[in-house]
Coordinates of C-alpha atoms and ligand atoms in Angstrom, one line a residue:
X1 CA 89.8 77.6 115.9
X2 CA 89.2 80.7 118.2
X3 CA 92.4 82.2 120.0
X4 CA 93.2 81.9 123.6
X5 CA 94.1 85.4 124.5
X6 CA 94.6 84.3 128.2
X7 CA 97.4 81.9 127.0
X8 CA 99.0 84.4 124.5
X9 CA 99.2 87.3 126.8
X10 CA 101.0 85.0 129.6
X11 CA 104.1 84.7 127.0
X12 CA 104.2 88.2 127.4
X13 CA 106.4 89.9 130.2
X14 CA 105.6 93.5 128.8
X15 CA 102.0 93.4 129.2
X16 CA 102.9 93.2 133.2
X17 CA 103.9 96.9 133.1
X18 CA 100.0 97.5 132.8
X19 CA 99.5 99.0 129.7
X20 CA 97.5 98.6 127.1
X21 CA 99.3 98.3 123.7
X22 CA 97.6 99.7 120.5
X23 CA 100.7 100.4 119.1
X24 CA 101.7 97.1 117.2
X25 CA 101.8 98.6 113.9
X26 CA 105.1 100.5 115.4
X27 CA 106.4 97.1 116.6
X28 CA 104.9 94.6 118.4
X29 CA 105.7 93.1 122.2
X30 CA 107.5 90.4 121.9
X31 CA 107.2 86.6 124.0
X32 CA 109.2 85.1 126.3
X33 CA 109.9 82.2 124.3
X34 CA 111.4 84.9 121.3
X35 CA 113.6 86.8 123.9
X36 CA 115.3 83.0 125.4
X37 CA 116.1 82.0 122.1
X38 CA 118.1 85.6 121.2
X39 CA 119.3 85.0 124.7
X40 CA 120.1 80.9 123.9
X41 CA 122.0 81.9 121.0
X42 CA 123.9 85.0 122.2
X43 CA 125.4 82.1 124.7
X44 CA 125.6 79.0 122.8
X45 CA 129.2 78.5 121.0
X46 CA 128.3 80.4 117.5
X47 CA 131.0 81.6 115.5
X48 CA 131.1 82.6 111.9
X49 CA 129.1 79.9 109.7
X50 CA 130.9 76.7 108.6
X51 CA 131.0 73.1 109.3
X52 CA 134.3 72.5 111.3
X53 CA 133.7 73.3 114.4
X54 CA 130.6 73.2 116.6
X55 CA 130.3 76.7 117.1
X56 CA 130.2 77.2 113.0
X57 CA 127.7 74.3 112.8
X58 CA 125.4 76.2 115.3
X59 CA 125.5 79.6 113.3
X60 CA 124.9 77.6 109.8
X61 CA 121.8 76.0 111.9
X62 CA 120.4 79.0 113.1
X63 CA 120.3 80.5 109.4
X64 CA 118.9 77.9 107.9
X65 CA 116.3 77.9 110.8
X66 CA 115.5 81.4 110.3
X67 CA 115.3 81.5 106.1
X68 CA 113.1 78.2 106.5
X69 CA 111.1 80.0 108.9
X70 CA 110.4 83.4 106.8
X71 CA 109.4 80.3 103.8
X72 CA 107.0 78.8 105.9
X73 CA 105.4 81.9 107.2
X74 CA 105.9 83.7 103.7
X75 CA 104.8 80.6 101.2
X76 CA 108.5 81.1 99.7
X77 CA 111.1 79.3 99.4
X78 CA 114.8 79.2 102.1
X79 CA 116.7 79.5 99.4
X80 CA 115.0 82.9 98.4
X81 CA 115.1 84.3 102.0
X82 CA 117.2 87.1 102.3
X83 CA 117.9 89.0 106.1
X84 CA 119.1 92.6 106.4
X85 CA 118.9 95.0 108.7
X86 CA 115.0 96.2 108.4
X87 CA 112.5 96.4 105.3
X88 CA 113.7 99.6 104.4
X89 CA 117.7 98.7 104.4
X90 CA 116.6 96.0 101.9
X91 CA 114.6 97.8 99.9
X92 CA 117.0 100.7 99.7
X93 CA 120.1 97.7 98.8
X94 CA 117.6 96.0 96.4
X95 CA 116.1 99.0 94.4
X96 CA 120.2 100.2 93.5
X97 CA 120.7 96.8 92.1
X98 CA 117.3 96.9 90.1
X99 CA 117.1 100.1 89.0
X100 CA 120.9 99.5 87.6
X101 CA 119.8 98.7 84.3
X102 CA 116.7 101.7 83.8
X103 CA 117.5 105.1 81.7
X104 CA 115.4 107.7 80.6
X105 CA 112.0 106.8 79.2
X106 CA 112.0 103.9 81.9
X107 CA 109.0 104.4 84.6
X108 CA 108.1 103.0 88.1
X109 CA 104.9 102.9 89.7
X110 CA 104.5 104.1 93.3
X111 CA 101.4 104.4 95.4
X112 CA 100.6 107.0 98.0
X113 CA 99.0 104.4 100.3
X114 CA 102.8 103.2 100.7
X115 CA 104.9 103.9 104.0
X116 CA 107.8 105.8 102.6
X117 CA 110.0 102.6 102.7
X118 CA 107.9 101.7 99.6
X119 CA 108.0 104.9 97.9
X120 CA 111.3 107.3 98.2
X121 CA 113.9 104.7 97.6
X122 CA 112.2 104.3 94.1
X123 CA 111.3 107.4 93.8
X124 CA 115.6 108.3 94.4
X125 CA 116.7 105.6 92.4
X126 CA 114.3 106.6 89.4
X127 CA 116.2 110.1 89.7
X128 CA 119.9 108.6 89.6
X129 CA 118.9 106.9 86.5
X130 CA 116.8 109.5 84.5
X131 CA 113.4 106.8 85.2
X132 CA 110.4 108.2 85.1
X133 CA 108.0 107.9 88.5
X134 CA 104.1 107.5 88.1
X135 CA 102.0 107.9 91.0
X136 CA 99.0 105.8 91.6
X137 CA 96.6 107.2 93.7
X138 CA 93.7 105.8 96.2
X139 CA 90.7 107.3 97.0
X140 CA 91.1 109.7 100.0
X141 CA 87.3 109.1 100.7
X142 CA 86.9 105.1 100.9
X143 CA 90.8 104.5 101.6
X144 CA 90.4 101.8 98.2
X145 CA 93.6 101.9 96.0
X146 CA 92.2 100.6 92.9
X147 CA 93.9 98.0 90.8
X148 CA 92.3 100.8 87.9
X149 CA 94.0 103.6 89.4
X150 CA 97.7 101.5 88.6
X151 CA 96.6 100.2 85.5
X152 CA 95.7 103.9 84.4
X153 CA 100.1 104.2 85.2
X154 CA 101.2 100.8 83.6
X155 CA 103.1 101.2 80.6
X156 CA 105.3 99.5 77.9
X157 CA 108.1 101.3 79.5
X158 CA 107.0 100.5 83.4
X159 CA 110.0 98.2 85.3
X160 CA 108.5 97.7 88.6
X161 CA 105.4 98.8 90.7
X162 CA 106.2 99.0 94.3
X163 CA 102.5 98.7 96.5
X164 CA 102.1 97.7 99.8
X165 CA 100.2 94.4 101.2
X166 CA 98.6 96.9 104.1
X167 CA 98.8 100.3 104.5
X168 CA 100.3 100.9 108.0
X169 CA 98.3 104.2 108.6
X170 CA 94.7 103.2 107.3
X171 CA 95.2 99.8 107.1
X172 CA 93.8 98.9 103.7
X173 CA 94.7 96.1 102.0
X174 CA 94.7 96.5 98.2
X175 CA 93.6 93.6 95.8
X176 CA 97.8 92.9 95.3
X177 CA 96.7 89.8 93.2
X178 CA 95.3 92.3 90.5
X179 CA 97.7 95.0 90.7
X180 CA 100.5 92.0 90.0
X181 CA 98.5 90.6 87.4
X182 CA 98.1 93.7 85.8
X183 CA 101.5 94.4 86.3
X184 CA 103.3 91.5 85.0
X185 CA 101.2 91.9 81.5
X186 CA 102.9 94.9 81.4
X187 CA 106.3 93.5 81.7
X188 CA 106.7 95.3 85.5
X189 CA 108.2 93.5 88.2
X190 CA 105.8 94.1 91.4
X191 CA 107.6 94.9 94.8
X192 CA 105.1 94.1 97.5
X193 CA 105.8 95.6 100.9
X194 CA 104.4 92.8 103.5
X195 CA 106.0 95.0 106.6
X196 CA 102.1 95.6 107.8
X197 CA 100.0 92.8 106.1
X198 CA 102.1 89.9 107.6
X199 CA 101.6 90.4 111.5
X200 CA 97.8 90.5 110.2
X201 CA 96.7 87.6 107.6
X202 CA 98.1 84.6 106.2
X203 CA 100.3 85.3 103.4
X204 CA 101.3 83.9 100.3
X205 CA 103.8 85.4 98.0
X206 CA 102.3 83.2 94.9
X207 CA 99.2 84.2 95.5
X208 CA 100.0 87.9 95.7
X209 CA 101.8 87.7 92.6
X210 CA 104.9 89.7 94.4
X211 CA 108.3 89.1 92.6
X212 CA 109.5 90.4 96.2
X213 CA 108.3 90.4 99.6
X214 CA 109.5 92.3 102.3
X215 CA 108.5 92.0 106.0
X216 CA 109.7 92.9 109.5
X217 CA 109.6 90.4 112.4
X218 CA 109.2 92.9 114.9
X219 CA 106.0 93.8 113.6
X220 CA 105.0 90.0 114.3
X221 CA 106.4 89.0 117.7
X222 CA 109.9 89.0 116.4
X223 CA 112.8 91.0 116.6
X224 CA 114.0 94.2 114.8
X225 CA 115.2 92.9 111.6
X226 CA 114.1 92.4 107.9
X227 CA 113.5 89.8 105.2
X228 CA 113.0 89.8 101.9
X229 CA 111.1 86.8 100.0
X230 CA 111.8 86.3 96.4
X231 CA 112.3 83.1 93.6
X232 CA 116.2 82.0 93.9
X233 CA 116.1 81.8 90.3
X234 CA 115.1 85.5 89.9
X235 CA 117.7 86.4 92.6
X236 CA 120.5 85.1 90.5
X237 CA 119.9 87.5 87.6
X238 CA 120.7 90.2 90.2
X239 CA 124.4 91.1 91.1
X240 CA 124.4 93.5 94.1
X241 CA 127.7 95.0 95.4
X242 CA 129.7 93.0 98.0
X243 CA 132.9 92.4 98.7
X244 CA 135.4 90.8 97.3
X245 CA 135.5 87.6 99.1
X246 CA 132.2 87.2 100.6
X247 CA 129.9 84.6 98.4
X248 CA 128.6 84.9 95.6
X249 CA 125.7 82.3 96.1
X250 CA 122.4 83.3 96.2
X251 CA 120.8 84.7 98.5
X252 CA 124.1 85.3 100.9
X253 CA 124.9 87.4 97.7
X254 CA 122.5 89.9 99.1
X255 CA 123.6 89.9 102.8
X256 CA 126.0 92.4 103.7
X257 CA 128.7 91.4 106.6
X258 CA 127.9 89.0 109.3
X259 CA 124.3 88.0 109.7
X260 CA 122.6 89.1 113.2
X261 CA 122.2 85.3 114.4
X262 CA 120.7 85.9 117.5
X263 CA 118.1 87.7 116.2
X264 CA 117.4 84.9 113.2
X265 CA 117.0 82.5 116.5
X266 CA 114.3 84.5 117.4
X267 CA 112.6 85.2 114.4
X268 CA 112.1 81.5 114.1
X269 CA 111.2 81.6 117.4
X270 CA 108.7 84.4 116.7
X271 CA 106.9 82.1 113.6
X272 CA 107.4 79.1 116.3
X273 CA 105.1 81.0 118.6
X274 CA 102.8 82.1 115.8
X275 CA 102.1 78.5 114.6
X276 CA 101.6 77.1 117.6
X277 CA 98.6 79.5 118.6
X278 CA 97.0 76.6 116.2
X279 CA 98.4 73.9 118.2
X280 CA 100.9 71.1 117.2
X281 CA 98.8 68.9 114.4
X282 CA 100.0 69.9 111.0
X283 CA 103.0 71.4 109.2
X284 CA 104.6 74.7 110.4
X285 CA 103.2 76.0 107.2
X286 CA 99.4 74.5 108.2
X287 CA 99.3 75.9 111.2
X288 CA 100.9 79.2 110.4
X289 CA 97.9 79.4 108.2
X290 CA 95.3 78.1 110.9
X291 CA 96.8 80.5 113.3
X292 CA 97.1 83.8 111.4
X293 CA 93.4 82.8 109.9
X294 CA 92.9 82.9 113.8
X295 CA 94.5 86.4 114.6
X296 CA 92.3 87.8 111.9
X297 CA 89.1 86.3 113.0
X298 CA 90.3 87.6 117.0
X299 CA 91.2 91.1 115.6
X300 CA 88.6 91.8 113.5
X301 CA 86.2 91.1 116.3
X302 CA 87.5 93.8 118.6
X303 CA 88.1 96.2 115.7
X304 CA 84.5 96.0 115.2
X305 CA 83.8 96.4 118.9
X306 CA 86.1 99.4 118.8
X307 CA 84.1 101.1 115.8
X308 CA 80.5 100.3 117.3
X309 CA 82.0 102.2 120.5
X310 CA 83.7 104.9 118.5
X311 CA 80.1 105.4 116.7
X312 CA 79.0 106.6 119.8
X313 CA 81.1 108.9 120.5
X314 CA 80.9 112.7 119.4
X315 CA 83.5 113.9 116.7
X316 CA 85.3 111.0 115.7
X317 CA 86.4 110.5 112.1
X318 CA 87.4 107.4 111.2
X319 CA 89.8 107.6 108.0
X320 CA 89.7 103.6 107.9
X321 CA 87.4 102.9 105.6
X322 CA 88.1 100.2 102.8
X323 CA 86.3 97.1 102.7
X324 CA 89.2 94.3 103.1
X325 CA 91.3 96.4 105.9
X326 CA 93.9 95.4 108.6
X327 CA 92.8 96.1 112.2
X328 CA 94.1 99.3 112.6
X329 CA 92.2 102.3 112.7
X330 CA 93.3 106.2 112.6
X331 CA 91.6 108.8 113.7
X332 CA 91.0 112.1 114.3
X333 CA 88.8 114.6 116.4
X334 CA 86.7 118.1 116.0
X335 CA 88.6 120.9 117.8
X336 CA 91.3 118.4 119.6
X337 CA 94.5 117.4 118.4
X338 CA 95.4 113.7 117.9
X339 CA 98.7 114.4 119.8
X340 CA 96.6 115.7 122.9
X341 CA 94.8 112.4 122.7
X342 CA 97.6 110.4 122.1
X343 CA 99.0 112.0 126.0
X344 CA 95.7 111.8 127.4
X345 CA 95.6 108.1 127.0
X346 CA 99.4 107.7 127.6
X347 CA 98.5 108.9 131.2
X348 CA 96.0 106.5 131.3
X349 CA 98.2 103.8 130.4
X350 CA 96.8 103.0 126.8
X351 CA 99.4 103.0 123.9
X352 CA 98.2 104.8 121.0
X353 CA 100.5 107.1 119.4
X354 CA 99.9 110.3 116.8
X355 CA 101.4 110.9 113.7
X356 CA 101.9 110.2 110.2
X357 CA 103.9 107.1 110.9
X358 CA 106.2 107.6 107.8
X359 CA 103.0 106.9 105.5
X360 CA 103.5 110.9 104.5
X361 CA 101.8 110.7 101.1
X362 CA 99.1 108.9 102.8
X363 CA 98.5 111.2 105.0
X364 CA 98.8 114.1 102.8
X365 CA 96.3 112.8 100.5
X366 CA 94.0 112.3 103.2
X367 CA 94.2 115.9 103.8
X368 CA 96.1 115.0 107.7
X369 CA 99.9 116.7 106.2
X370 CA 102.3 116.5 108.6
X371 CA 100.5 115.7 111.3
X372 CA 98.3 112.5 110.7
X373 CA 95.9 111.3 113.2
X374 CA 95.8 108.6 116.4
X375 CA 96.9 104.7 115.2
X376 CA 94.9 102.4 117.3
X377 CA 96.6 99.2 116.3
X378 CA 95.3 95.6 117.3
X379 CA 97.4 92.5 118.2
X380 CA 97.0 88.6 119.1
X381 CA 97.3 89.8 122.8
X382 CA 95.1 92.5 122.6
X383 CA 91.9 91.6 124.6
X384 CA 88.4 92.9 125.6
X385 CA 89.7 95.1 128.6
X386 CA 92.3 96.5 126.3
X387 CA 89.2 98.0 124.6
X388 CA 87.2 98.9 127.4
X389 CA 90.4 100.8 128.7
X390 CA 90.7 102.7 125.0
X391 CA 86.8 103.5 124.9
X392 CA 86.3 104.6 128.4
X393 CA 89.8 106.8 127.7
X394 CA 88.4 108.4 124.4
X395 CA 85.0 109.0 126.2
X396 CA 87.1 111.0 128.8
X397 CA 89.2 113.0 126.6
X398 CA 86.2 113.6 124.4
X399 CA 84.2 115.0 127.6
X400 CA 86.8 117.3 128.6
Ligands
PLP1 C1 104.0 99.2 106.0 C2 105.4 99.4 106.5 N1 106.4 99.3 105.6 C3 107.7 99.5 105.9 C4 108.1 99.8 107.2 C5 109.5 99.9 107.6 O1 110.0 98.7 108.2 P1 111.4 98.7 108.8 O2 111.4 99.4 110.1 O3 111.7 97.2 108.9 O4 112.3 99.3 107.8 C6 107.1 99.9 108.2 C7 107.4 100.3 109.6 O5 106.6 100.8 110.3 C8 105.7 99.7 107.8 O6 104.7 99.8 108.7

């Protein structure tokens, strides 16, 4: 199936303002459809979950909704969906309880591909326990993070390797499968941060081999929220902190205080709209699959249309470079800063910011340190004039 970018971009109010939005990676617009169901909810009777009253039926609802949702979209299970406030919250609350148990002598793997969500909360929870941290490295010339390069780190002694799905700065997608595989024979858990691969591709956390998933709807259509995907069996061996009469059962074990429910309305609402770019035949999980096979097929078009015009423009470097990548290219220019041509465009009324975009070590091994380079992100409502708009605006600054 092809996508109907006239259709998409009519769910979305935002795109009215007149801009052109390459800045998805940050967080995506969102649809109507998402924003009425917050709204819905925010006005329905909801009270705290239960089954007594109408109001507590509607909250339970909405849960369930959202953590079947996250399954379908994820290829995990409800029972192993766990909300929190963003990836990073979760991954912070999640690598206290997992690291619990490691003393000196104990290593972790981190990559400098990873946005810091995936790196310094293992990296300070190695410290408190006297763990060990091993850094695998990619190649700053072909953006490839080889499964080699975390093999050459693995260990008798490893307890987890933390790597993301996609990086969010060059947008390389490492061979995850491998790295787990690899992993798990060394007796690792793997931690997979999804936050950038799954507004971009299918996903399947049993194909990636992830022990845990994390992702944040507002990087696909959603709102600002995380999740975390992970077996409910593996869960239970886990025993966060919580409070003293909140329940023990997996995975509300993991979610601290009242859930945002609202916001789980529209995160459904957010995969709703997702699968239904492929129509109404099939499972949610089907045509979550047909439609985000679609997204790539529609992004990768225009990314390639971005790099033939970028080709022909005079010095560009493009630091997106590995063979199975994301749509989202950084870049950087001879004798001009990408901040200047971040503004340039921003008068223009095309979205593409400058920075690092909390992938430090990324961008310190590419040689960009603190400053990074311009993030041209793609989305499923990004069209052809979108591109037109960014290539005629890069011509311009680069003339200047
Ligand atoms: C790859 C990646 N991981 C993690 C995060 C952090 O996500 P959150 O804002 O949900 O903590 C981001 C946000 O930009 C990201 O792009």
């Amino acid at each position: 199936m092809t996508l109907d970018v006239a259709a998409v971009r009519a769910s979305f109010p935002a795109l009215s303002a007149g801009a052109a939005h390459f800045d998805g990676p940050g967080g995506s617009q969102t649809p109507i459809e998402v924003a009425q169901a917050v709204a819905a909810t925010l006005v329905a009777p909801m009270a705290n979950r239960g089954s007594g009253t109408q109001a507590e039926r509607n909250a339970d609802a909405v849960v369930a909704g959202a953590r079947q949702a996250i399954a379908d979209l994820t290829g995990g299970v409800p029972g192993g969906v766990v909300f929190g406030r963003s990836a990073t919250a979760l991954t912070y609350d999640l690598s206290r309880v997992l690291s619990a148990g490691w003393g000196p002598g104990d290593e972790v793997v981190v990559t400098r591909l990873d946005h810091d969500a995936n790196v310094r909360p293992w990296v300070q929870a190695a410290a408190a326990r006297g763990a060990t941290v091993r850094w695998a490295d990619f190649d700053p010339a072909t953006g490839e993070l080889d499964p080699e390069a975390v093999a050459a780190v693995l260990s008798g002694r490893t307890r987890l390797v933390a790597v993301t799905g996609a990086s969010n700065l060059i947008g390389t997608r490492p061979d995850v499968a491998a790295i787990s595989a690899l992993a798990h024979d060394a007796g690792a858990l793997v931690w997979v941060d999804g936050v950038h691969l799954t507004a971009h591709a299918p996903v399947d956390v049993t194909a990636l081999g992830a022990d845990f998933l994390v992702c944040s709807p507002y990087k696909f259509l959603g709102p600002h929220l995380g999740c975390l995907v992970a077996a409910p069996e593996l869960l239970e061996t886990l025993h966060p902190d919580k409070l003293l009469p909140s329940s023990e059962a997996v995975p509300e074990r993991f979610e601290l205080g009242t859930l945002p429910y609202e916001l789980l309305a529209g995160t459904t609402a957010a995969v709703d709209f997702l699968a239904g770019l492929a129509g109404a035949e099939g499972d949610r999980r089907a045509r979550l699959l047909a439609a985000l096979a679609a997204v790539e097929a529609h992004e990768d078009r225009l990314r390639e249309r971005i790099e033939e015009g970028l080709a022909g423009l005079p010095g560009v470097t493009l630091w997106s470079r590995a063979a199975s990548r994301t749509p989202t290219l950084l870049l950087t220019f001879a004798g001009r800063s990408a901040r200047d041509a971040y503004l340039f465009l921003a008068e223009r009324g095309v979205n593409a910011p400058a920075g690092h975009f909390y992938a430090i070590e990324a961008s310190r091994h590419l040689g960009l340190g603190e400053t990074g380079g311009l993030r041209v992100g793609l989305a499923p409502y990004t069209d052809d004039a979108d591109v037109d708009r960014l290539l005629a605006g890069l011509g311009e600054f680069l003339a200047g």
